[in-house]
mmCIF file of C-alpha atoms and ligand atoms in Angstrom:
data_model
loop_
_atom_site.group_PDB
_atom_site.id
_atom_site.type_symbol
_atom_site.label_atom_id
_atom_site.label_comp_id
_atom_site.label_asym_id
_atom_site.label_seq_id
_atom_site.Cartn_x
_atom_site.Cartn_y
_atom_site.Cartn_z
ATOM 1 C CA MET A 11 -33.982 56.182 -11.091
ATOM 2 C CA THR A 12 -33.442 54.513 -14.469
ATOM 3 C CA PRO A 13 -33.908 50.753 -15.030
ATOM 4 C CA PHE A 14 -30.124 50.542 -15.083
ATOM 5 C CA ASP A 15 -29.614 52.143 -11.663
ATOM 6 C CA LEU A 16 -27.537 50.008 -9.278
ATOM 7 C CA ALA A 17 -27.683 52.349 -6.276
ATOM 8 C CA GLY A 18 -27.866 50.440 -3.004
ATOM 9 C CA ARG A 19 -26.508 47.232 -4.553
ATOM 10 C CA VAL A 20 -23.251 45.509 -3.603
ATOM 11 C CA ALA A 21 -21.357 43.870 -6.464
ATOM 12 C CA LEU A 22 -18.484 41.393 -6.166
ATOM 13 C CA VAL A 23 -16.248 41.195 -9.237
ATOM 14 C CA THR A 24 -13.624 38.457 -9.367
ATOM 15 C CA GLY A 25 -10.347 39.202 -11.092
ATOM 16 C CA ALA A 26 -11.042 42.912 -10.747
ATOM 17 C CA GLY A 27 -7.453 44.147 -10.799
ATOM 18 C CA LYS A 28 -7.042 44.322 -14.551
ATOM 19 C CA GLY A 29 -8.579 43.614 -17.924
ATOM 20 C CA ILE A 30 -12.286 42.926 -18.285
ATOM 21 C CA GLY A 31 -12.894 42.592 -14.532
ATOM 22 C CA ARG A 32 -11.438 46.023 -13.871
ATOM 23 C CA ALA A 33 -13.619 47.643 -16.540
ATOM 24 C CA ILE A 34 -16.741 45.863 -15.281
ATOM 25 C CA ALA A 35 -16.036 46.898 -11.672
ATOM 26 C CA ILE A 36 -15.706 50.539 -12.672
ATOM 27 C CA GLY A 37 -18.791 50.312 -14.900
ATOM 28 C CA LEU A 38 -20.906 48.886 -12.082
ATOM 29 C CA ALA A 39 -19.658 51.611 -9.724
ATOM 30 C CA ARG A 40 -20.522 54.264 -12.307
ATOM 31 C CA ALA A 41 -24.055 52.822 -12.386
ATOM 32 C CA GLY A 42 -24.262 53.218 -8.604
ATOM 33 C CA ALA A 43 -23.091 49.921 -7.084
ATOM 34 C CA ASP A 44 -20.699 49.605 -4.184
ATOM 35 C CA VAL A 45 -18.042 47.114 -5.185
ATOM 36 C CA VAL A 46 -16.116 44.282 -3.565
ATOM 37 C CA LEU A 47 -12.959 43.898 -5.619
ATOM 38 C CA HIS A 48 -11.461 40.430 -5.735
ATOM 39 C CA GLY A 49 -7.839 39.718 -6.576
ATOM 40 C CA ARG A 50 -4.965 37.418 -5.753
ATOM 41 C CA ARG A 51 -2.796 40.190 -4.292
ATOM 42 C CA ASP A 52 -3.991 43.232 -2.355
ATOM 43 C CA ALA A 53 -1.609 45.591 -4.173
ATOM 44 C CA ASP A 54 -3.117 44.576 -7.531
ATOM 45 C CA LEU A 55 -6.369 46.231 -6.426
ATOM 46 C CA ASP A 56 -5.018 49.668 -5.469
ATOM 47 C CA GLU A 57 -5.590 51.323 -8.838
ATOM 48 C CA VAL A 58 -9.076 49.934 -9.480
ATOM 49 C CA ALA A 59 -10.105 50.743 -5.895
ATOM 50 C CA SER A 60 -9.145 54.369 -6.493
ATOM 51 C CA ALA A 61 -11.123 54.386 -9.740
ATOM 52 C CA VAL A 62 -14.222 52.984 -7.981
ATOM 53 C CA ARG A 63 -13.928 55.584 -5.221
ATOM 54 C CA ARG A 64 -13.668 58.328 -7.843
ATOM 55 C CA GLU A 65 -17.141 57.207 -8.956
ATOM 56 C CA GLY A 66 -18.332 57.956 -5.414
ATOM 57 C CA ARG A 67 -18.758 54.302 -4.408
ATOM 58 C CA THR A 68 -17.066 52.171 -1.765
ATOM 59 C CA ALA A 69 -14.389 49.647 -2.743
ATOM 60 C CA GLU A 70 -13.931 46.710 -0.382
ATOM 61 C CA ARG A 71 -11.350 44.059 -1.167
ATOM 62 C CA TRP A 72 -11.304 40.282 -1.115
ATOM 63 C CA VAL A 73 -7.896 38.655 -1.593
ATOM 64 C CA GLN A 74 -8.231 35.000 -2.502
ATOM 65 C CA ASP A 75 -6.635 32.437 -4.814
ATOM 66 C CA LEU A 76 -9.552 30.899 -6.717
ATOM 67 C CA ALA A 77 -7.510 27.755 -7.336
ATOM 68 C CA ALA A 78 -7.701 27.016 -3.603
ATOM 69 C CA GLU A 79 -9.341 23.835 -2.351
ATOM 70 C CA PRO A 80 -13.088 24.119 -3.040
ATOM 71 C CA GLU A 81 -14.010 23.601 0.629
ATOM 72 C CA ALA A 82 -11.718 26.437 1.744
ATOM 73 C CA LEU A 83 -12.995 28.639 -1.067
ATOM 74 C CA ALA A 84 -16.612 28.010 -0.080
ATOM 75 C CA VAL A 85 -15.893 28.922 3.550
ATOM 76 C CA ALA A 86 -14.058 32.115 2.555
ATOM 77 C CA ALA A 87 -16.850 33.169 0.171
ATOM 78 C CA ALA A 88 -19.571 32.450 2.700
ATOM 79 C CA ALA A 89 -17.809 34.778 5.153
ATOM 80 C CA LEU A 90 -18.291 37.734 2.794
ATOM 81 C CA GLY A 91 -21.221 40.001 3.576
ATOM 82 C CA ALA A 92 -24.371 40.135 1.472
ATOM 83 C CA VAL A 93 -23.643 40.406 -2.229
ATOM 84 C CA ASP A 94 -26.423 41.436 -4.634
ATOM 85 C CA ILE A 95 -24.458 41.100 -7.876
ATOM 86 C CA LEU A 96 -21.800 38.439 -8.439
ATOM 87 C CA VAL A 97 -19.599 38.741 -11.521
ATOM 88 C CA ASN A 98 -17.576 35.555 -12.033
ATOM 89 C CA ASN A 99 -14.941 37.138 -14.239
ATOM 90 C CA ALA A 100 -11.575 35.661 -13.200
ATOM 91 C CA GLY A 101 -10.204 33.144 -15.645
ATOM 92 C CA VAL A 102 -7.046 31.548 -16.987
ATOM 93 C CA ILE A 103 -6.065 30.224 -20.391
ATOM 94 C CA HIS A 104 -3.384 27.724 -21.350
ATOM 95 C CA ARG A 105 -2.351 27.633 -24.981
ATOM 96 C CA SER A 106 -0.739 24.443 -26.325
ATOM 97 C CA PRO A 107 -1.794 21.426 -28.410
ATOM 98 C CA ALA A 108 -3.942 18.985 -26.462
ATOM 99 C CA LEU A 109 -1.264 16.278 -26.557
ATOM 100 C CA GLN A 110 1.066 18.655 -24.727
ATOM 101 C CA GLN A 111 -1.473 19.617 -22.074
ATOM 102 C CA THR A 112 -0.900 17.597 -18.930
ATOM 103 C CA TYR A 113 -3.729 16.557 -16.698
ATOM 104 C CA ASP A 114 -2.495 19.096 -14.128
ATOM 105 C CA THR A 115 -2.683 21.861 -16.723
ATOM 106 C CA TRP A 116 -6.203 20.800 -17.669
ATOM 107 C CA ARG A 117 -7.277 20.678 -14.013
ATOM 108 C CA GLY A 118 -5.671 24.044 -13.301
ATOM 109 C CA VAL A 119 -7.763 25.733 -15.986
ATOM 110 C CA LEU A 120 -10.974 23.995 -14.941
ATOM 111 C CA ALA A 121 -10.356 24.761 -11.256
ATOM 112 C CA VAL A 122 -10.433 28.531 -11.839
ATOM 113 C CA ASN A 123 -12.739 28.826 -14.859
ATOM 114 C CA LEU A 124 -15.387 26.328 -13.776
ATOM 115 C CA ASP A 125 -15.012 24.868 -10.268
ATOM 116 C CA ALA A 126 -14.538 28.259 -8.608
ATOM 117 C CA VAL A 127 -17.551 29.649 -10.484
ATOM 118 C CA PHE A 128 -19.711 26.824 -9.146
ATOM 119 C CA VAL A 129 -18.387 27.175 -5.589
ATOM 120 C CA LEU A 130 -18.674 30.981 -5.455
ATOM 121 C CA THR A 131 -22.093 31.077 -7.074
ATOM 122 C CA ARG A 132 -23.433 28.514 -4.610
ATOM 123 C CA ALA A 133 -21.878 30.307 -1.630
ATOM 124 C CA LEU A 134 -23.185 33.765 -2.556
ATOM 125 C CA GLY A 135 -26.301 32.613 -4.407
ATOM 126 C CA ALA A 136 -27.661 31.115 -1.186
ATOM 127 C CA GLY A 137 -27.998 34.592 0.332
ATOM 128 C CA MET A 138 -29.544 35.969 -2.853
ATOM 129 C CA LEU A 139 -32.147 33.212 -2.825
ATOM 130 C CA ALA A 140 -32.878 33.852 0.864
ATOM 131 C CA ARG A 141 -33.402 37.559 0.108
ATOM 132 C CA GLY A 142 -35.408 36.768 -3.048
ATOM 133 C CA ARG A 143 -33.219 38.996 -5.198
ATOM 134 C CA GLY A 144 -29.856 38.798 -6.951
ATOM 135 C CA LYS A 145 -27.904 38.788 -10.182
ATOM 136 C CA VAL A 146 -25.186 36.352 -11.168
ATOM 137 C CA ILE A 147 -23.106 37.088 -14.240
ATOM 138 C CA THR A 148 -20.635 34.537 -15.533
ATOM 139 C CA VAL A 149 -18.022 35.295 -18.149
ATOM 140 C CA ALA A 150 -18.209 32.833 -21.003
ATOM 141 C CA SER A 151 -16.393 33.215 -24.341
ATOM 142 C CA LEU A 152 -16.722 32.754 -28.074
ATOM 143 C CA LEU A 153 -15.155 29.419 -27.101
ATOM 144 C CA SER A 154 -18.451 28.609 -25.374
ATOM 145 C CA PHE A 155 -19.679 28.143 -28.978
ATOM 146 C CA GLN A 156 -16.552 27.364 -30.995
ATOM 147 C CA GLY A 157 -13.588 25.034 -30.479
ATOM 148 C CA GLY A 158 -10.672 27.449 -30.757
ATOM 149 C CA LEU A 159 -7.075 26.439 -31.508
ATOM 150 C CA ASN A 160 -4.792 24.742 -28.961
ATOM 151 C CA VAL A 161 -6.955 25.666 -25.967
ATOM 152 C CA ALA A 162 -8.783 22.411 -25.192
ATOM 153 C CA GLY A 163 -9.074 22.946 -21.447
ATOM 154 C CA TYR A 164 -10.160 26.554 -21.831
ATOM 155 C CA THR A 165 -12.772 25.676 -24.457
ATOM 156 C CA ALA A 166 -14.130 22.852 -22.320
ATOM 157 C CA SER A 167 -14.347 25.178 -19.332
ATOM 158 C CA LYS A 168 -16.157 27.928 -21.249
ATOM 159 C CA HIS A 169 -18.669 25.524 -22.823
ATOM 160 C CA ALA A 170 -19.323 24.292 -19.292
ATOM 161 C CA VAL A 171 -19.744 27.844 -17.966
ATOM 162 C CA ALA A 172 -22.495 28.459 -20.535
ATOM 163 C CA GLY A 173 -24.226 25.240 -19.502
ATOM 164 C CA LEU A 174 -23.877 25.986 -15.796
ATOM 165 C CA THR A 175 -25.334 29.448 -16.398
ATOM 166 C CA ARG A 176 -28.434 27.969 -18.042
ATOM 167 C CA ALA A 177 -28.794 25.237 -15.428
ATOM 168 C CA LEU A 178 -28.661 27.662 -12.488
ATOM 169 C CA ALA A 179 -30.992 30.091 -14.262
ATOM 170 C CA ASN A 180 -33.560 27.315 -14.589
ATOM 171 C CA GLU A 181 -33.320 26.586 -10.861
ATOM 172 C CA TRP A 182 -33.244 30.140 -9.552
ATOM 173 C CA SER A 183 -35.253 32.430 -11.883
ATOM 174 C CA ALA A 184 -38.572 31.847 -10.126
ATOM 175 C CA GLN A 185 -36.925 32.873 -6.855
ATOM 176 C CA GLY A 186 -35.835 36.305 -8.067
ATOM 177 C CA VAL A 187 -32.236 35.478 -8.937
ATOM 178 C CA GLN A 188 -31.209 35.946 -12.570
ATOM 179 C CA VAL A 189 -28.185 34.029 -13.859
ATOM 180 C CA ASN A 190 -26.772 35.109 -17.211
ATOM 181 C CA ALA A 191 -23.444 35.140 -19.046
ATOM 182 C CA ILE A 192 -21.437 37.607 -21.057
ATOM 183 C CA ALA A 193 -19.396 36.110 -23.887
ATOM 184 C CA PRO A 194 -16.646 38.555 -24.845
ATOM 185 C CA GLY A 195 -15.181 38.446 -28.322
ATOM 186 C CA TYR A 196 -11.502 39.166 -28.909
ATOM 187 C CA ILE A 197 -10.597 41.740 -26.265
ATOM 188 C CA GLU A 198 -7.256 43.475 -25.712
ATOM 189 C CA THR A 199 -6.136 42.048 -22.360
ATOM 190 C CA ALA A 200 -3.309 39.908 -20.966
ATOM 191 C CA ASN A 201 -5.415 36.863 -21.920
ATOM 192 C CA THR A 202 -4.922 37.622 -25.622
ATOM 193 C CA ASP A 203 -1.427 39.185 -25.532
ATOM 194 C CA PRO A 204 0.139 36.126 -27.226
ATOM 195 C CA LEU A 205 -2.351 36.371 -30.120
ATOM 196 C CA ARG A 206 -1.551 40.031 -30.685
ATOM 197 C CA ALA A 207 2.193 39.383 -30.390
ATOM 198 C CA ASP A 208 1.892 37.321 -33.599
ATOM 199 C CA ALA A 209 1.305 39.919 -36.336
ATOM 200 C CA ASP A 210 -0.249 37.448 -38.783
ATOM 201 C CA ARG A 211 -2.633 36.010 -36.195
ATOM 202 C CA GLU A 212 -3.566 39.487 -34.946
ATOM 203 C CA ARG A 213 -4.402 40.609 -38.482
ATOM 204 C CA ALA A 214 -6.360 37.432 -39.288
ATOM 205 C CA ILE A 215 -8.492 37.892 -36.186
ATOM 206 C CA ARG A 216 -9.047 41.614 -36.760
ATOM 207 C CA ASP A 217 -9.983 41.061 -40.410
ATOM 208 C CA ARG A 218 -12.701 38.604 -39.355
ATOM 209 C CA ILE A 219 -14.326 41.005 -36.866
ATOM 210 C CA PRO A 220 -17.104 42.981 -38.619
ATOM 211 C CA ALA A 221 -16.480 45.967 -36.316
ATOM 212 C CA GLY A 222 -12.956 46.077 -37.734
ATOM 213 C CA ARG A 223 -11.188 46.245 -34.392
ATOM 214 C CA TRP A 224 -10.405 44.255 -31.285
ATOM 215 C CA GLY A 225 -12.624 44.980 -28.304
ATOM 216 C CA SER A 226 -11.475 46.979 -25.309
ATOM 217 C CA PRO A 227 -12.288 45.876 -21.747
ATOM 218 C CA GLU A 228 -14.591 48.897 -21.498
ATOM 219 C CA ASP A 229 -16.732 47.438 -24.293
ATOM 220 C CA LEU A 230 -17.976 44.849 -21.770
ATOM 221 C CA ALA A 231 -19.097 47.274 -19.062
ATOM 222 C CA GLY A 232 -22.484 48.156 -20.565
ATOM 223 C CA ALA A 233 -23.506 44.509 -20.919
ATOM 224 C CA ALA A 234 -22.561 43.889 -17.286
ATOM 225 C CA VAL A 235 -24.546 46.901 -16.059
ATOM 226 C CA PHE A 236 -27.562 45.730 -18.058
ATOM 227 C CA LEU A 237 -27.455 42.168 -16.738
ATOM 228 C CA ALA A 238 -26.874 43.436 -13.159
ATOM 229 C CA SER A 239 -29.777 45.862 -13.294
ATOM 230 C CA PRO A 240 -33.572 45.721 -12.928
ATOM 231 C CA ALA A 241 -33.724 46.174 -16.732
ATOM 232 C CA ALA A 242 -32.738 42.486 -16.958
ATOM 233 C CA ASP A 243 -35.196 41.139 -14.380
ATOM 234 C CA TYR A 244 -36.832 38.926 -17.042
ATOM 235 C CA VAL A 245 -33.577 37.882 -18.732
ATOM 236 C CA ALA A 246 -32.491 34.441 -17.576
ATOM 237 C CA GLY A 247 -30.028 31.843 -18.800
ATOM 238 C CA HIS A 248 -28.883 34.099 -21.631
ATOM 239 C CA VAL A 249 -25.363 34.212 -23.057
ATOM 240 C CA LEU A 250 -24.906 37.787 -24.245
ATOM 241 C CA VAL A 251 -22.232 37.921 -26.928
ATOM 242 C CA VAL A 252 -20.236 41.175 -27.055
ATOM 243 C CA ASP A 253 -17.913 40.553 -29.970
ATOM 244 C CA GLY A 254 -18.054 43.291 -32.605
ATOM 245 C CA GLY A 255 -20.110 40.916 -34.738
ATOM 246 C CA TRP A 256 -17.739 37.892 -34.835
ATOM 247 C CA MET A 257 -20.484 35.328 -34.227
ATOM 248 C CA ALA A 258 -22.799 36.900 -36.805
ATOM 249 C CA ARG A 259 -20.296 36.348 -39.574
HETATM 250 P P1 NAP B 469 -6.785 38.947 -17.685
HETATM 251 O O1 NAP B 469 -6.445 40.380 -17.896
HETATM 252 O O2 NAP B 469 -5.702 37.924 -17.776
HETATM 253 O O3 NAP B 469 -7.567 38.827 -16.315
HETATM 254 C C1 NAP B 469 -7.807 37.597 -15.700
HETATM 255 C C2 NAP B 469 -8.105 37.832 -14.234
HETATM 256 O O4 NAP B 469 -8.362 36.564 -13.590
HETATM 257 C C3 NAP B 469 -6.931 38.471 -13.510
HETATM 258 O O5 NAP B 469 -7.392 39.430 -12.595
HETATM 259 C C4 NAP B 469 -6.313 37.284 -12.799
HETATM 260 O O6 NAP B 469 -5.577 37.608 -11.631
HETATM 261 C C5 NAP B 469 -7.563 36.495 -12.417
HETATM 262 N N1 NAP B 469 -7.196 35.153 -12.029
HETATM 263 C C6 NAP B 469 -6.628 34.190 -12.797
HETATM 264 N N2 NAP B 469 -6.367 33.100 -12.044
HETATM 265 C C7 NAP B 469 -6.766 33.372 -10.776
HETATM 266 C C8 NAP B 469 -6.752 32.645 -9.555
HETATM 267 N N3 NAP B 469 -6.242 31.407 -9.471
HETATM 268 N N4 NAP B 469 -7.237 33.240 -8.461
HETATM 269 C C9 NAP B 469 -7.736 34.488 -8.515
HETATM 270 N N5 NAP B 469 -7.783 35.222 -9.630
HETATM 271 C C10 NAP B 469 -7.294 34.665 -10.757
HETATM 272 O O7 NAP B 469 -7.820 38.482 -18.800
HETATM 273 P P2 NAP B 469 -9.277 39.002 -19.222
HETATM 274 O O8 NAP B 469 -9.320 38.906 -20.679
HETATM 275 O O9 NAP B 469 -9.616 40.274 -18.559
HETATM 276 O O10 NAP B 469 -10.173 37.805 -18.652
HETATM 277 C C11 NAP B 469 -11.336 38.009 -17.877
HETATM 278 C C12 NAP B 469 -12.358 36.946 -18.234
HETATM 279 O O11 NAP B 469 -12.768 37.142 -19.585
HETATM 280 C C13 NAP B 469 -11.815 35.521 -18.178
HETATM 281 O O12 NAP B 469 -12.806 34.651 -17.644
HETATM 282 C C14 NAP B 469 -11.552 35.190 -19.626
HETATM 283 O O13 NAP B 469 -11.583 33.807 -19.874
HETATM 284 C C15 NAP B 469 -12.709 35.914 -20.267
HETATM 285 N N6 NAP B 469 -12.580 36.163 -21.704
HETATM 286 C C16 NAP B 469 -11.611 36.982 -22.194
HETATM 287 C C17 NAP B 469 -11.530 37.216 -23.559
HETATM 288 C C18 NAP B 469 -10.515 38.121 -24.179
HETATM 289 O O14 NAP B 469 -10.465 38.229 -25.402
HETATM 290 N N7 NAP B 469 -9.678 38.795 -23.412
HETATM 291 C C19 NAP B 469 -12.441 36.590 -24.419
HETATM 292 C C20 NAP B 469 -13.406 35.762 -23.880
HETATM 293 C C21 NAP B 469 -13.479 35.559 -22.520
HETATM 294 P P3 NAP B 469 -3.955 37.676 -11.692
HETATM 295 O O15 NAP B 469 -3.647 39.015 -12.260
HETATM 296 O O16 NAP B 469 -3.582 37.509 -10.263
HETATM 297 O O17 NAP B 469 -3.502 36.543 -12.564
#
């Protein structure tokens, strides 16, 4: 066994069908975890389920809209079996100037990026606390530190995710449950397609990244394995930036 071994652990990854969630799910499976793949549609999980099974691990599925009423979401999450590692990855972004963002748009972003994280972490964290062991990983953003452009709701939600991560870590660390965040930099996923569709914006972003390239979803897997593993048993309330050096510049 290495300190990064996840054998015998069950990990739930939200938004596991594509992008960063998919890469994290496969990374956790490669490190030995059995995985519960969450998505909005069962068919969206076929490919990642096959990839997890190719790593020799089981791939259960949980189909659920995270924008559902919080009470219903809490009941559905509580009905899942024991989860040792919860990765709150699913997220949405809405890009438009704040004056054009309706209250419904704002609420829609916060419902998935923040409310669902709180509800799921409470529902599954309760079992972790009862067992005296668990890892919660939230997915923050560079916009947990910076304001961004035309993404007020998203930025507010990601600042809040960083704060929630620290708050829960303070409550739960002494009981064996570590709560930490990963803050991805600019990663090539559907979330950032509109930025890369604009050649000038794509170039401006790439030129500012010391690594000289956008990140791939797979660049996040190692950080997730670390934070999910015994190697991170004394890491709590940390926001681990994985950004090719953007924040250092
Ligand atoms: P993505 O490819 O768009 O993936 C987002 C995932 O969230 C999808 O699986 C999506 O499912 C799911 N999701 C959205 N709304 C949902 C809902 N109401 N119910 C259930 N699932 C829902 O984008 P990504 O870049 O991998 O994003 C993953 C996380 O990383 C997000 O929290 C994002 O904010 C964060 N992040 C990304 C970047 C980046 O540069 N890409 C940077 C910083 C942080 P559907 O396919 O059904 O929509």
